[in-house]
Coordinates of C-alpha atoms and ligand atoms in Angstrom, one line a residue:
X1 CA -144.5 -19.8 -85.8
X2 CA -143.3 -17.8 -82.8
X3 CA -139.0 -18.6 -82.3
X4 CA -140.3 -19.8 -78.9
X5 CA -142.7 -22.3 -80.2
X6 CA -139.7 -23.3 -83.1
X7 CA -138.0 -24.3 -80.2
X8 CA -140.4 -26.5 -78.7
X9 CA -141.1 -28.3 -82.0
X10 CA -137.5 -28.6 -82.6
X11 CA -137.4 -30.4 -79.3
X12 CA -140.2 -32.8 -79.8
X13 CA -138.8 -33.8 -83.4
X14 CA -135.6 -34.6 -82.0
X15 CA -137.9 -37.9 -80.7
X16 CA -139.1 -39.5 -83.7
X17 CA -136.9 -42.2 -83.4
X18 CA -137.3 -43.0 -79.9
X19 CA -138.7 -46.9 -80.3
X20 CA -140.4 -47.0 -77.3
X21 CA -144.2 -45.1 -77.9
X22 CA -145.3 -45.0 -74.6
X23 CA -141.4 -43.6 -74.0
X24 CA -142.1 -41.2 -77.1
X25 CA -145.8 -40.0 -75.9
X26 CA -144.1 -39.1 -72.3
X27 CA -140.8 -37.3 -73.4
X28 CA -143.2 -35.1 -76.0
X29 CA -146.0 -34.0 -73.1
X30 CA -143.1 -33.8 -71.0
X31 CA -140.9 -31.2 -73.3
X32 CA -144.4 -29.6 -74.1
X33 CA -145.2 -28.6 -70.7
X34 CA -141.5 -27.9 -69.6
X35 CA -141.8 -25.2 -72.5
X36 CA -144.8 -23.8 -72.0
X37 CA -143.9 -23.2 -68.1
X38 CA -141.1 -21.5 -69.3
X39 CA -143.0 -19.4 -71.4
X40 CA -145.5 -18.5 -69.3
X41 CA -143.7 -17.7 -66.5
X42 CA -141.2 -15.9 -68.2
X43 CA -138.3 -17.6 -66.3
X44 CA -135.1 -15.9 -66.6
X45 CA -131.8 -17.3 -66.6
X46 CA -131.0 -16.4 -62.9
X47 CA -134.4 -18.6 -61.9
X48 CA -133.5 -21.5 -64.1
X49 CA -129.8 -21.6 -62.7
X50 CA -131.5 -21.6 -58.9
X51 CA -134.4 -24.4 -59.9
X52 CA -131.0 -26.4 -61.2
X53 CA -129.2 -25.8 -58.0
X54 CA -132.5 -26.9 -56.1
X55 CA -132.6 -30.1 -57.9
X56 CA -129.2 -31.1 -57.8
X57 CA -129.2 -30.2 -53.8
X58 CA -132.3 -32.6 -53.7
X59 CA -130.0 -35.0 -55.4
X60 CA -127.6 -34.6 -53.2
X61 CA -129.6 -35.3 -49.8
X62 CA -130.8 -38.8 -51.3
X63 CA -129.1 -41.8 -49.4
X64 CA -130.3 -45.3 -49.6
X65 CA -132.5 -44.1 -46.3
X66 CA -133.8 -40.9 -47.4
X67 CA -135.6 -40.1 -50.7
X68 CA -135.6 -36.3 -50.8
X69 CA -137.3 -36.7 -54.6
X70 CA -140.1 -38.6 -53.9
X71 CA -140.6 -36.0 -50.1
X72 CA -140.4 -33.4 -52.9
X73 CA -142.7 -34.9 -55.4
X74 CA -145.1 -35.5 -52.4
X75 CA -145.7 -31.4 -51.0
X76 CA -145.9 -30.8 -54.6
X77 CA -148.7 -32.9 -54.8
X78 CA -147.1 -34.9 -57.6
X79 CA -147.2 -38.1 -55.9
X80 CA -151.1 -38.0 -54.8
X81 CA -152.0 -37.0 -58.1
X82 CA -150.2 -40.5 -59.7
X83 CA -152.1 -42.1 -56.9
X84 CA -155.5 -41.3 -58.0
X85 CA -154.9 -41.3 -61.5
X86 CA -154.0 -45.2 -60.5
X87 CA -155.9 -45.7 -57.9
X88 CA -158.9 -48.1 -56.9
X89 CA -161.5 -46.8 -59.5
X90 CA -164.7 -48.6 -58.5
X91 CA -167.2 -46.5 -55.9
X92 CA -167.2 -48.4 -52.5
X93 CA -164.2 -50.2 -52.5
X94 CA -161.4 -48.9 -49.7
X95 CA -159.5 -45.3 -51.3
X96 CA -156.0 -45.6 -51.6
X97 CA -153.4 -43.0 -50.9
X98 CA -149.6 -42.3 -51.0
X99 CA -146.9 -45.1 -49.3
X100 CA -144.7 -42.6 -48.3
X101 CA -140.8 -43.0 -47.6
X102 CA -141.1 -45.0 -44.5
X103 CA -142.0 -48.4 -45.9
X104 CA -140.1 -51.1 -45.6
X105 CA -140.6 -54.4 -47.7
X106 CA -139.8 -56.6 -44.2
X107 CA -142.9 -56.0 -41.8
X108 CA -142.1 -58.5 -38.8
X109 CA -144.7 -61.2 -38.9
X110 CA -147.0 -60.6 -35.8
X111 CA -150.2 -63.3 -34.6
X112 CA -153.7 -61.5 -34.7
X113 CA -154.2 -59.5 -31.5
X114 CA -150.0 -58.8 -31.3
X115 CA -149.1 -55.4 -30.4
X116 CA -146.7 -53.4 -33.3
X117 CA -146.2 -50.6 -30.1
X118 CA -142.7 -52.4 -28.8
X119 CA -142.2 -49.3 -26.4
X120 CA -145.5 -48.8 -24.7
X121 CA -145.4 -45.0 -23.6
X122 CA -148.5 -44.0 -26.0
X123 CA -152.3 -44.4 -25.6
X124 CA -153.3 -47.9 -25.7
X125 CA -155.3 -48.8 -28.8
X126 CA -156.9 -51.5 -30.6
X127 CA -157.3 -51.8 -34.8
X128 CA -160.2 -54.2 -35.9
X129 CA -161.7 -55.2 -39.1
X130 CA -162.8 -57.2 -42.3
X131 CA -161.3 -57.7 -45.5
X132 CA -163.9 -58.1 -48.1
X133 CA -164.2 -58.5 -51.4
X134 CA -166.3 -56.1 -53.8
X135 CA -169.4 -58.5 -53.3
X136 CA -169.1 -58.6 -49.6
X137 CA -167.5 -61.8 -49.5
X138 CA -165.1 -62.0 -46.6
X139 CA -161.2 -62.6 -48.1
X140 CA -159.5 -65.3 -45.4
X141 CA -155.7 -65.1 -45.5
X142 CA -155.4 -61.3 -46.5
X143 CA -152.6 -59.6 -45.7
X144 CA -152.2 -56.6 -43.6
X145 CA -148.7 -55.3 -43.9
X146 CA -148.7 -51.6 -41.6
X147 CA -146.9 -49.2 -40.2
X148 CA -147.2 -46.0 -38.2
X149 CA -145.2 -43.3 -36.0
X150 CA -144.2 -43.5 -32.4
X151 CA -146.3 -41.4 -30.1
X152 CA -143.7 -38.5 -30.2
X153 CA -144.2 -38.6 -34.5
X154 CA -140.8 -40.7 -35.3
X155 CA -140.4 -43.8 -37.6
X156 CA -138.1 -46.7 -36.0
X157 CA -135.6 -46.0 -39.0
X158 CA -135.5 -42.5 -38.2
X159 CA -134.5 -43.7 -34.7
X160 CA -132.2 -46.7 -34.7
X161 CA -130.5 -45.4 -31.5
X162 CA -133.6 -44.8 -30.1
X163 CA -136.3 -47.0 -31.1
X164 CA -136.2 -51.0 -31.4
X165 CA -136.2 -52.1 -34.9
X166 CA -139.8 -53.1 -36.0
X167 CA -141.2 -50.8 -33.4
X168 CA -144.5 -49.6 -35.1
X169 CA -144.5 -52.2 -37.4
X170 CA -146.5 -55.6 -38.3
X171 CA -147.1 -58.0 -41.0
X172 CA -150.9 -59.7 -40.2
X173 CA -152.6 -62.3 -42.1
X174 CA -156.9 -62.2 -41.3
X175 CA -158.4 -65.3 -39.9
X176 CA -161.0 -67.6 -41.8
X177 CA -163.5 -64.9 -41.9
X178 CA -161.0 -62.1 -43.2
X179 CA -161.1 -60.5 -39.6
X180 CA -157.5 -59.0 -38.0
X181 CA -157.0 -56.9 -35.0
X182 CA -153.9 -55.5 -33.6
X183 CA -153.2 -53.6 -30.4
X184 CA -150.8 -50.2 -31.0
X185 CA -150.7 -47.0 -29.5
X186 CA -153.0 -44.0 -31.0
X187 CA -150.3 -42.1 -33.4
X188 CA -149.4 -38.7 -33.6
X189 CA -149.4 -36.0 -36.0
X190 CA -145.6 -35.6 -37.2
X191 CA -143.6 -33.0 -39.3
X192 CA -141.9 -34.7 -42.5
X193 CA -137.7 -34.1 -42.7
X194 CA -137.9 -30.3 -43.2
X195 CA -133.4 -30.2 -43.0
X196 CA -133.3 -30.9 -46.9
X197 CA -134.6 -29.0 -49.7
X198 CA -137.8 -29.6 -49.3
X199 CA -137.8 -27.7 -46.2
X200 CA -136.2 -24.5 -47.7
X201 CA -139.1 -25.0 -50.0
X202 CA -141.9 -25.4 -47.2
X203 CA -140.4 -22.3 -45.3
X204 CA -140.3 -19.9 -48.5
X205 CA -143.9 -20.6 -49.2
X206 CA -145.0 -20.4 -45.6
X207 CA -145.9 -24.0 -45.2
X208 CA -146.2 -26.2 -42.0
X209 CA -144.7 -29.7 -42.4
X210 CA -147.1 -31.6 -40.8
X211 CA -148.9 -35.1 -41.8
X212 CA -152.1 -36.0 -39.4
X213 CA -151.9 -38.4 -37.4
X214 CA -152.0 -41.8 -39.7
X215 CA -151.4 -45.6 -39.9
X216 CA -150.3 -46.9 -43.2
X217 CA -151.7 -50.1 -44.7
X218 CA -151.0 -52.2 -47.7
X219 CA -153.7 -54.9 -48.1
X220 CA -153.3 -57.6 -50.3
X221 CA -155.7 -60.9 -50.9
X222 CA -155.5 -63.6 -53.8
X223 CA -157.1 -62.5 -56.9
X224 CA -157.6 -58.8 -55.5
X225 CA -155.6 -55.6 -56.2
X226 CA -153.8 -54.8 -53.0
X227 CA -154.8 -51.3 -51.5
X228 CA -152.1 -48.7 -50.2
X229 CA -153.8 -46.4 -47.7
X230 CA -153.9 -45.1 -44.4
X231 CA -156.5 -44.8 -41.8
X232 CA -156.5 -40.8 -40.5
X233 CA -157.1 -40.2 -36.8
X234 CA -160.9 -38.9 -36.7
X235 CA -160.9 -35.0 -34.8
X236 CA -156.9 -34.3 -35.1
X237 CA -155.0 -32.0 -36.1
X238 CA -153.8 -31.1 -40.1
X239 CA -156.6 -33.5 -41.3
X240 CA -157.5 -29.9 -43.9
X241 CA -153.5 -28.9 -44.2
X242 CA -151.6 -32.6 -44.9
X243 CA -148.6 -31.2 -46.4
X244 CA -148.6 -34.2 -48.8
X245 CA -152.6 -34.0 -49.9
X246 CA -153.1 -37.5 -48.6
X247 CA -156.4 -37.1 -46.4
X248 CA -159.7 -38.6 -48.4
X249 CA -162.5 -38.3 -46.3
X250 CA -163.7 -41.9 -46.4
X251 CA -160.3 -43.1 -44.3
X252 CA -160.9 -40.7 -41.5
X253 CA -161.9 -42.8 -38.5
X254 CA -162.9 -42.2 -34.8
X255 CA -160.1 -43.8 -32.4
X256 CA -163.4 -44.3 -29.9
X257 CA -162.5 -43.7 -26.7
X258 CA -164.0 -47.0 -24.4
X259 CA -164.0 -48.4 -21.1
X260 CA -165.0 -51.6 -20.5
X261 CA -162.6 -53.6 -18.3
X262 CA -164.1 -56.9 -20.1
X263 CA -163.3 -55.8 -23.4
X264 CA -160.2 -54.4 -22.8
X265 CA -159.3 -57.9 -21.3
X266 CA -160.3 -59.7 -24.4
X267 CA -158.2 -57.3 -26.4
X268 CA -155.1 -57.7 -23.9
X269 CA -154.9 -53.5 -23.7
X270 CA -155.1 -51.9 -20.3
X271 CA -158.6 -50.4 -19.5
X272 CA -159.3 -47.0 -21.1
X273 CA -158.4 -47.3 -24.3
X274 CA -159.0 -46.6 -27.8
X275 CA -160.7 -48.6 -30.7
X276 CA -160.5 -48.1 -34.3
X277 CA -162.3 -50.0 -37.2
X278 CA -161.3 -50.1 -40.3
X279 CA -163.4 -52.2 -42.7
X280 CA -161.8 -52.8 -46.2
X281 CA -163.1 -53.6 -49.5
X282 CA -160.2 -54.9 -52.1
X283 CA -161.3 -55.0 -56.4
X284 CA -161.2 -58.1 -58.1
X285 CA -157.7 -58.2 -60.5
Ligands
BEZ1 C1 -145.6 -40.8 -44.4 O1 -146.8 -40.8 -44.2 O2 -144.9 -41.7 -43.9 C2 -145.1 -39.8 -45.4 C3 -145.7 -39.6 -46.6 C4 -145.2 -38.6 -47.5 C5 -144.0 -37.9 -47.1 C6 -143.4 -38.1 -45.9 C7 -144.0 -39.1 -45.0
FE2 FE1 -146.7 -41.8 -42.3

């Protein structure tokens, strides 16, 4: 045995009495592949002392609004990865992809047909669809809880001063025959917070920031597993660069362009606008 590899088994036989052996199977893959990164790479002792100061500045930028970990385990990819390792498994049923740190647990409760754009500078739009389940059954009360950017690619709770709390948000429940609709504006593309670490680390590797333009979903029904996704805006910008990895083909959706003054009055949206659909298909629990 090599010293290096005395090391590494030294390490991993400082577990055996860890109770836990889900904790024990972790911590040993975990020191594993720490170690053989080290090895590999040859990392010297001026490297490891910068990757320390990297963490503990990304430590430092956390607040209880800002989770500079999780934006760093999303450009590393990290966080998509865990997604589809857990994610829906089953062929057909709506792809899932990463929450993200804009979230929040209290979506306002809006009626069907409610608009989540408080401001109303954007491009009018209107979001229909079905909740079903795997067998094409239509799921009645499903909830929509979603969220997107303002049309100039901010959050509301990156903008209290700015924007109205709630701006961009909405909590929907589908009627009897699992449809909703909501009227928005079409979102932007948007840089994530590049002041932090994780925007030294986007600059040294000569990354851009940028998410396409998106609106998040979590959709949840009685006796399903609730889906976190987005729907991408079909045609824009950073759909094959998403500094996070988040784009999966099958949530790309035209934003059609329409004008029909009598659907625009059903919709309450003022004639031209935009229409997306976004069907979903939720997995039996
Ligand atoms: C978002 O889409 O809100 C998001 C996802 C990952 C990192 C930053 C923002
Ligand atoms: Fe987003």
């Amino acid at each position: 045995m090599t010293t290096e590899d005395a090391v590494t088994a030294q390490a991993v036989d400082s577990l055996h009495g860890t109770d836990d052996p889900r904790l024990r199977e972790l911590l040993t893959a975990l020191i594993r592949h720490l170690h053989a990164f080290a090895s590999e790479t040859r990392l010297t002792q001026r490297e490891w002392e910068a990757a320390i100061a990297f963490l503990t500045a990304t430590g430092q930028t956390c607040t209880d609004t800002r989770q500079e970990f999780i934006l760093l385990s999303d450009v590393l990819g990290l966080s998509m990865l865990v997604e589809t390792v857990n994610g829906q498994s089953e062929p057909d049923r709506t792809e899932s992809t990463v929450l993200g740190p804009f979230h929040m647990t209290e979506s306002p409760v809006r009626a069907l047909g409610d608009t989540i754009d408080l401001v109303g500078d954007g491009e009018p739009c209107v979001v229909t669809g079905v909740v079903r389940s795997a067998d094409g059954t239509p799921l009645p009360g499903a909830v929509l809880d979603v969220w997107q950017a303002d049309p100039h690619g901010f959050y509301d709770v990156q903008q209290p001063d700015v924007q109205p709390p709630g701006n961009g948000r909405g909590l929907f429940t589908a009627d009897d025959e699992g449809r909703f609709r909501f009227r928005t504006c079409v979102p932007s593309a948007y840089p994530i917070p590049t002041d932090g670490p994780v925007g030294t680390l986007l600059k040294a590797t000569g990354r851009h920031p940028y998410r396409p333009a998106h609106i998040h979903f979590i959709v949840s029904a009685e006796g399903h597993t609730p889906v976190t996704t987005h729907i991408f805006v079909a045609g824009g910008e950073y759909l094959d660069s998403d500094a996070v990895f988040a784009v999966k083909e099958s949530l790309v959706k035209d934003f059609t362009p329409t004008d029909e003054p009598s659907l625009a009055r059903e919709f309450g949206v003022p004639n031209p606008f935009r229409h997306a659909r976004f069907d979903l298909v939720l997995e039996r629990s």
